[in-house]
Short mmCIF file of N, CA and C in Angstrom, two decimals:
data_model
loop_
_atom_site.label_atom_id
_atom_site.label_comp_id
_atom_site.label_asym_id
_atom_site.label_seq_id
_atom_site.Cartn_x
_atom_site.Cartn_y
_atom_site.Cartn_z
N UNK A 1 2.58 -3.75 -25.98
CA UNK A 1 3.43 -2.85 -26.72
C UNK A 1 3.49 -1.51 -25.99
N UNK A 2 4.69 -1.12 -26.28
CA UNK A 2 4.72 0.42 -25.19
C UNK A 2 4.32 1.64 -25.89
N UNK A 3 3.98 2.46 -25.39
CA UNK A 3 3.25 3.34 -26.60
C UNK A 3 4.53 4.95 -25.78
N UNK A 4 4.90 5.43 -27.27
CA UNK A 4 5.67 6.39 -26.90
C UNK A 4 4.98 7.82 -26.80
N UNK A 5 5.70 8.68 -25.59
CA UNK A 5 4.72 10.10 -25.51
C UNK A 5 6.41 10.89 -25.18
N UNK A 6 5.78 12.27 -25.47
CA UNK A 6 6.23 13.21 -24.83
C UNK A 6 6.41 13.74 -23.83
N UNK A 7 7.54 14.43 -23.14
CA UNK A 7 7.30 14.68 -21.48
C UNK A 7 8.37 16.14 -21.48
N UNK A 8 7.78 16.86 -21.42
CA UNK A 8 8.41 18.55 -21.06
C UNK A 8 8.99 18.58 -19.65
N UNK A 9 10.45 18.94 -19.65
CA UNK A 9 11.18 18.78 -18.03
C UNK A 9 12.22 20.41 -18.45
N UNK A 10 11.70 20.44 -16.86
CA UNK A 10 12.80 22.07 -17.17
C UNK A 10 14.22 21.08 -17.33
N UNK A 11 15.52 21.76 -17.61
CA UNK A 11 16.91 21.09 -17.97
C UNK A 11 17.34 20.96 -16.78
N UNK A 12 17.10 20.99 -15.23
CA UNK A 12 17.67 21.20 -14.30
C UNK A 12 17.01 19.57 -14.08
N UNK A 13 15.83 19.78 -14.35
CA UNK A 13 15.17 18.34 -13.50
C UNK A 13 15.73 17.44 -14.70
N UNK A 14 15.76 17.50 -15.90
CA UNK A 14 16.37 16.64 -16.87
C UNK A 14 17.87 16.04 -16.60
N UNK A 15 18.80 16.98 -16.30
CA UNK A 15 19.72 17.00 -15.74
C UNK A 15 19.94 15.30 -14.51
N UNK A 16 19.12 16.10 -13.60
CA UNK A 16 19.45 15.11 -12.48
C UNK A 16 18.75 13.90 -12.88
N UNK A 17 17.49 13.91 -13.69
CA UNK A 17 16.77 12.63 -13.70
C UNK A 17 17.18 11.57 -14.55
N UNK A 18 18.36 12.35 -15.97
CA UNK A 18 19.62 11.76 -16.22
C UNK A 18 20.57 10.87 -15.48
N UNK A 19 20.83 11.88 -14.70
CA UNK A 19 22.67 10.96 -13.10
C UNK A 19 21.36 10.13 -12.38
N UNK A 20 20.19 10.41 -12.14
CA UNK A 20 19.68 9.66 -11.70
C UNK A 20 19.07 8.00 -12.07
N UNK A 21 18.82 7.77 -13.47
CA UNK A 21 18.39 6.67 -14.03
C UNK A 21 20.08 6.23 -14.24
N UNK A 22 20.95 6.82 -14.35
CA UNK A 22 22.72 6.25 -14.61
C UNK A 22 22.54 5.35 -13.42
N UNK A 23 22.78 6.36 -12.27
CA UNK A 23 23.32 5.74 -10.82
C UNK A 23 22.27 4.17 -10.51
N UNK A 24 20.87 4.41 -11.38
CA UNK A 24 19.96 2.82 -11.02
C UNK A 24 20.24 1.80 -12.32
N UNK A 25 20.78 2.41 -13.48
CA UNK A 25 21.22 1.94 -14.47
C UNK A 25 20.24 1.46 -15.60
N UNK A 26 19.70 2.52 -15.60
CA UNK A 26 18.33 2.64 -16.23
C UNK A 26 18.23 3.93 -17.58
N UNK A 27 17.34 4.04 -17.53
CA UNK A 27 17.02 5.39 -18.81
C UNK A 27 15.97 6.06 -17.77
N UNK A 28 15.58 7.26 -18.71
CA UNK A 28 14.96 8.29 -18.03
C UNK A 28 13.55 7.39 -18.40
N UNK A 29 13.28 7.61 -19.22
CA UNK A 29 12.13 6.61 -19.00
C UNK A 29 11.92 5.45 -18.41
N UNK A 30 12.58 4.49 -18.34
CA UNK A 30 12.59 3.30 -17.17
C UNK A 30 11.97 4.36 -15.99
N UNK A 31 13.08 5.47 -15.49
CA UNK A 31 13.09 5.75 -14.29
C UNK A 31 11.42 6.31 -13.90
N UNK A 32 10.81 7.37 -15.22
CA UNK A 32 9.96 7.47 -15.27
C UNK A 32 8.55 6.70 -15.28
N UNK A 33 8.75 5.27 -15.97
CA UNK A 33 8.10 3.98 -15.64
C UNK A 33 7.79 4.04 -14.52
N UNK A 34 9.12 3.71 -13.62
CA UNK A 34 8.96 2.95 -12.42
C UNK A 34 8.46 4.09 -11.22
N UNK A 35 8.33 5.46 -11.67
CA UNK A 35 7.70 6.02 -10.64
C UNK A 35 6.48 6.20 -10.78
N UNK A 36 6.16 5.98 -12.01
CA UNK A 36 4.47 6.03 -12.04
C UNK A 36 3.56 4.81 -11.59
N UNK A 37 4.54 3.37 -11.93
CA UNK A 37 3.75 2.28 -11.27
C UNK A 37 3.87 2.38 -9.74
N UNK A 38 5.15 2.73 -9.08
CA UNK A 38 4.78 2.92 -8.02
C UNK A 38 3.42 3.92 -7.23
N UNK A 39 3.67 5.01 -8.01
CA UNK A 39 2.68 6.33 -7.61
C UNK A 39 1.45 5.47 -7.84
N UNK A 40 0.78 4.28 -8.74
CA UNK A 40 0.08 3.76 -9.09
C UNK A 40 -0.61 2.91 -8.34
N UNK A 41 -0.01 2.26 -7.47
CA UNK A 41 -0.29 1.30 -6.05
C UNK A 41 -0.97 2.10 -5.66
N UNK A 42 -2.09 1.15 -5.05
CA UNK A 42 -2.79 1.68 -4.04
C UNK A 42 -1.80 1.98 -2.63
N UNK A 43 -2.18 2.54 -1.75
CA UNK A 43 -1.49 2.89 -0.86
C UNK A 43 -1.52 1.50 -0.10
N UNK A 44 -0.12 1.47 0.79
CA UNK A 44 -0.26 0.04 1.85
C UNK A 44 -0.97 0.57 3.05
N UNK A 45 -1.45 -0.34 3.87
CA UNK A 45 -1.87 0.15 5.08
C UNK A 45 -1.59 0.62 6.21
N UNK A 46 -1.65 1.54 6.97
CA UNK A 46 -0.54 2.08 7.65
C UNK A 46 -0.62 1.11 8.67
N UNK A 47 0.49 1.31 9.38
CA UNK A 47 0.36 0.51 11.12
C UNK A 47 -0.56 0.28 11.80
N UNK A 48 -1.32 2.33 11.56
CA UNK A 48 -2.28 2.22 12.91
C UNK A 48 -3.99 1.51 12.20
N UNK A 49 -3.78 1.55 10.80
CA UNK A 49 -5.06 0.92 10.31
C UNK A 49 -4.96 -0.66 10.60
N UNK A 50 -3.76 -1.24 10.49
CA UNK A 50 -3.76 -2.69 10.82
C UNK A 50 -3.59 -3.22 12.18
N UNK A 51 -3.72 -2.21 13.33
CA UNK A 51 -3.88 -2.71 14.46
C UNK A 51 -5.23 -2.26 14.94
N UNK A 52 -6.16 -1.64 14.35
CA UNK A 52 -7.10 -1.06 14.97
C UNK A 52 -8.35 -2.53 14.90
N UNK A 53 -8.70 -2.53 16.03
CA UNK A 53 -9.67 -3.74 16.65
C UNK A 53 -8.65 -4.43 17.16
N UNK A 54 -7.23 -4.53 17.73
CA UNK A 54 -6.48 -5.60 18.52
C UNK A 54 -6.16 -5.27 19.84
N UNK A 55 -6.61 -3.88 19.94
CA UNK A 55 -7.00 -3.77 21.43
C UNK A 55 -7.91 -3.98 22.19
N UNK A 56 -7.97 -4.04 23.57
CA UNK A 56 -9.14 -4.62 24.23
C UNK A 56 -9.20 -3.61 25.28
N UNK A 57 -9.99 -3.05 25.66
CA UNK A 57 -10.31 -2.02 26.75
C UNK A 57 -10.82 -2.30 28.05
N UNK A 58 -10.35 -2.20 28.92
CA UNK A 58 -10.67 -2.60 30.33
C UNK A 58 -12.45 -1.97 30.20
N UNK A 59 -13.59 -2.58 30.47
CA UNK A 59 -14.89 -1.71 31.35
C UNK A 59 -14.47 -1.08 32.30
N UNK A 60 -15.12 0.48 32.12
CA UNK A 60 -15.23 1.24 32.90
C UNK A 60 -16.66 1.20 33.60
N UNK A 61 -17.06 1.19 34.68
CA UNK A 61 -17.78 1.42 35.65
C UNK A 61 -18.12 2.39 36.62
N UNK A 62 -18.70 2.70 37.30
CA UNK A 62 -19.14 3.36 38.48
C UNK A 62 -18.49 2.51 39.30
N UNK A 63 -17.81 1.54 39.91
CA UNK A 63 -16.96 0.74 40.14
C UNK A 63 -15.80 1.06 40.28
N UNK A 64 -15.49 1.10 39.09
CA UNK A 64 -13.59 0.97 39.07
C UNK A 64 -12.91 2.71 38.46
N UNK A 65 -13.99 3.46 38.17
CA UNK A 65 -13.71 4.60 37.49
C UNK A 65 -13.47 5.60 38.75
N UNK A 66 -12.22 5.98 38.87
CA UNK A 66 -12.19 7.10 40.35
C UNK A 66 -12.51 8.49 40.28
N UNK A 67 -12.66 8.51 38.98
CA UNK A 67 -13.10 10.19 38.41
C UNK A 67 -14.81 10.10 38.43
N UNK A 68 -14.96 9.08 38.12
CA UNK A 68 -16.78 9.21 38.67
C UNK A 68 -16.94 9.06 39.99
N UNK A 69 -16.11 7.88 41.02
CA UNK A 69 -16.50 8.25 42.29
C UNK A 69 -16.13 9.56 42.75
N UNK A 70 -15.46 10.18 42.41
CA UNK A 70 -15.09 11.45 43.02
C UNK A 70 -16.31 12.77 42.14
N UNK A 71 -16.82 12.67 40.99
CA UNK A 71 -17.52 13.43 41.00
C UNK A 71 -18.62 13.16 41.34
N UNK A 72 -19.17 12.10 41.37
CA UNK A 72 -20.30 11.31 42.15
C UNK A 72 -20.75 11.74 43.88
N UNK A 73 -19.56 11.81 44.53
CA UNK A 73 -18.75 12.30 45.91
C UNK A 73 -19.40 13.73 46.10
N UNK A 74 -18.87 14.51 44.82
CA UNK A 74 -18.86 15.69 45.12
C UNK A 74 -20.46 16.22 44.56
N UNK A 75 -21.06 15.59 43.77
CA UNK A 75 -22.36 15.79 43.02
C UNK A 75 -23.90 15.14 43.24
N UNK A 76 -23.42 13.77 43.64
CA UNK A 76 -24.75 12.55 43.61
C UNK A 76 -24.92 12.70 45.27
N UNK A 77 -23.98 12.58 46.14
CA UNK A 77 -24.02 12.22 47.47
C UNK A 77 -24.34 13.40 48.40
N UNK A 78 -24.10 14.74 47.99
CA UNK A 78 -24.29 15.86 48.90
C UNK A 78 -22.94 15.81 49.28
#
């Protein structure tokens, strides 16, 4: 059962949130419904949270790293 409340809107936001539930073909409350279940979702996951661990990183080494042979060059070797 839906339980009815009160909701204080300046007339400007009443206004549009009016043309606005028209144009989805709704009521202000529907419209108001449907933004609170949304606001209600947990958030989805972004992109970069659902790719994180699908990269693979080359090893770096004393080997293959040219910024350590070169400070190595200039530091370890004389």
């Amino acid at each position: 059962m839906k339980a009815r409340i009160s909701v204080t809107l300046d007339p400007t936001v009443n206004r549009k949130a009016k043309k606005l539930a028209a144009r989805r073909g709704t009521t202000v409350s529907g419209l108001i419904e449907s933004l609170l279940r949304h606001e209600a979702e947990p958030p989805k996951r972004p992109r970069v949270d659902a790719m994180i661990g699908s990269a693979v990183l080359r090893e770096r080494g004393p080997e293959n790293d040219p910024r350590f042979d070169r400070l190595s060059q200039k530091y370890l070797r004389g």
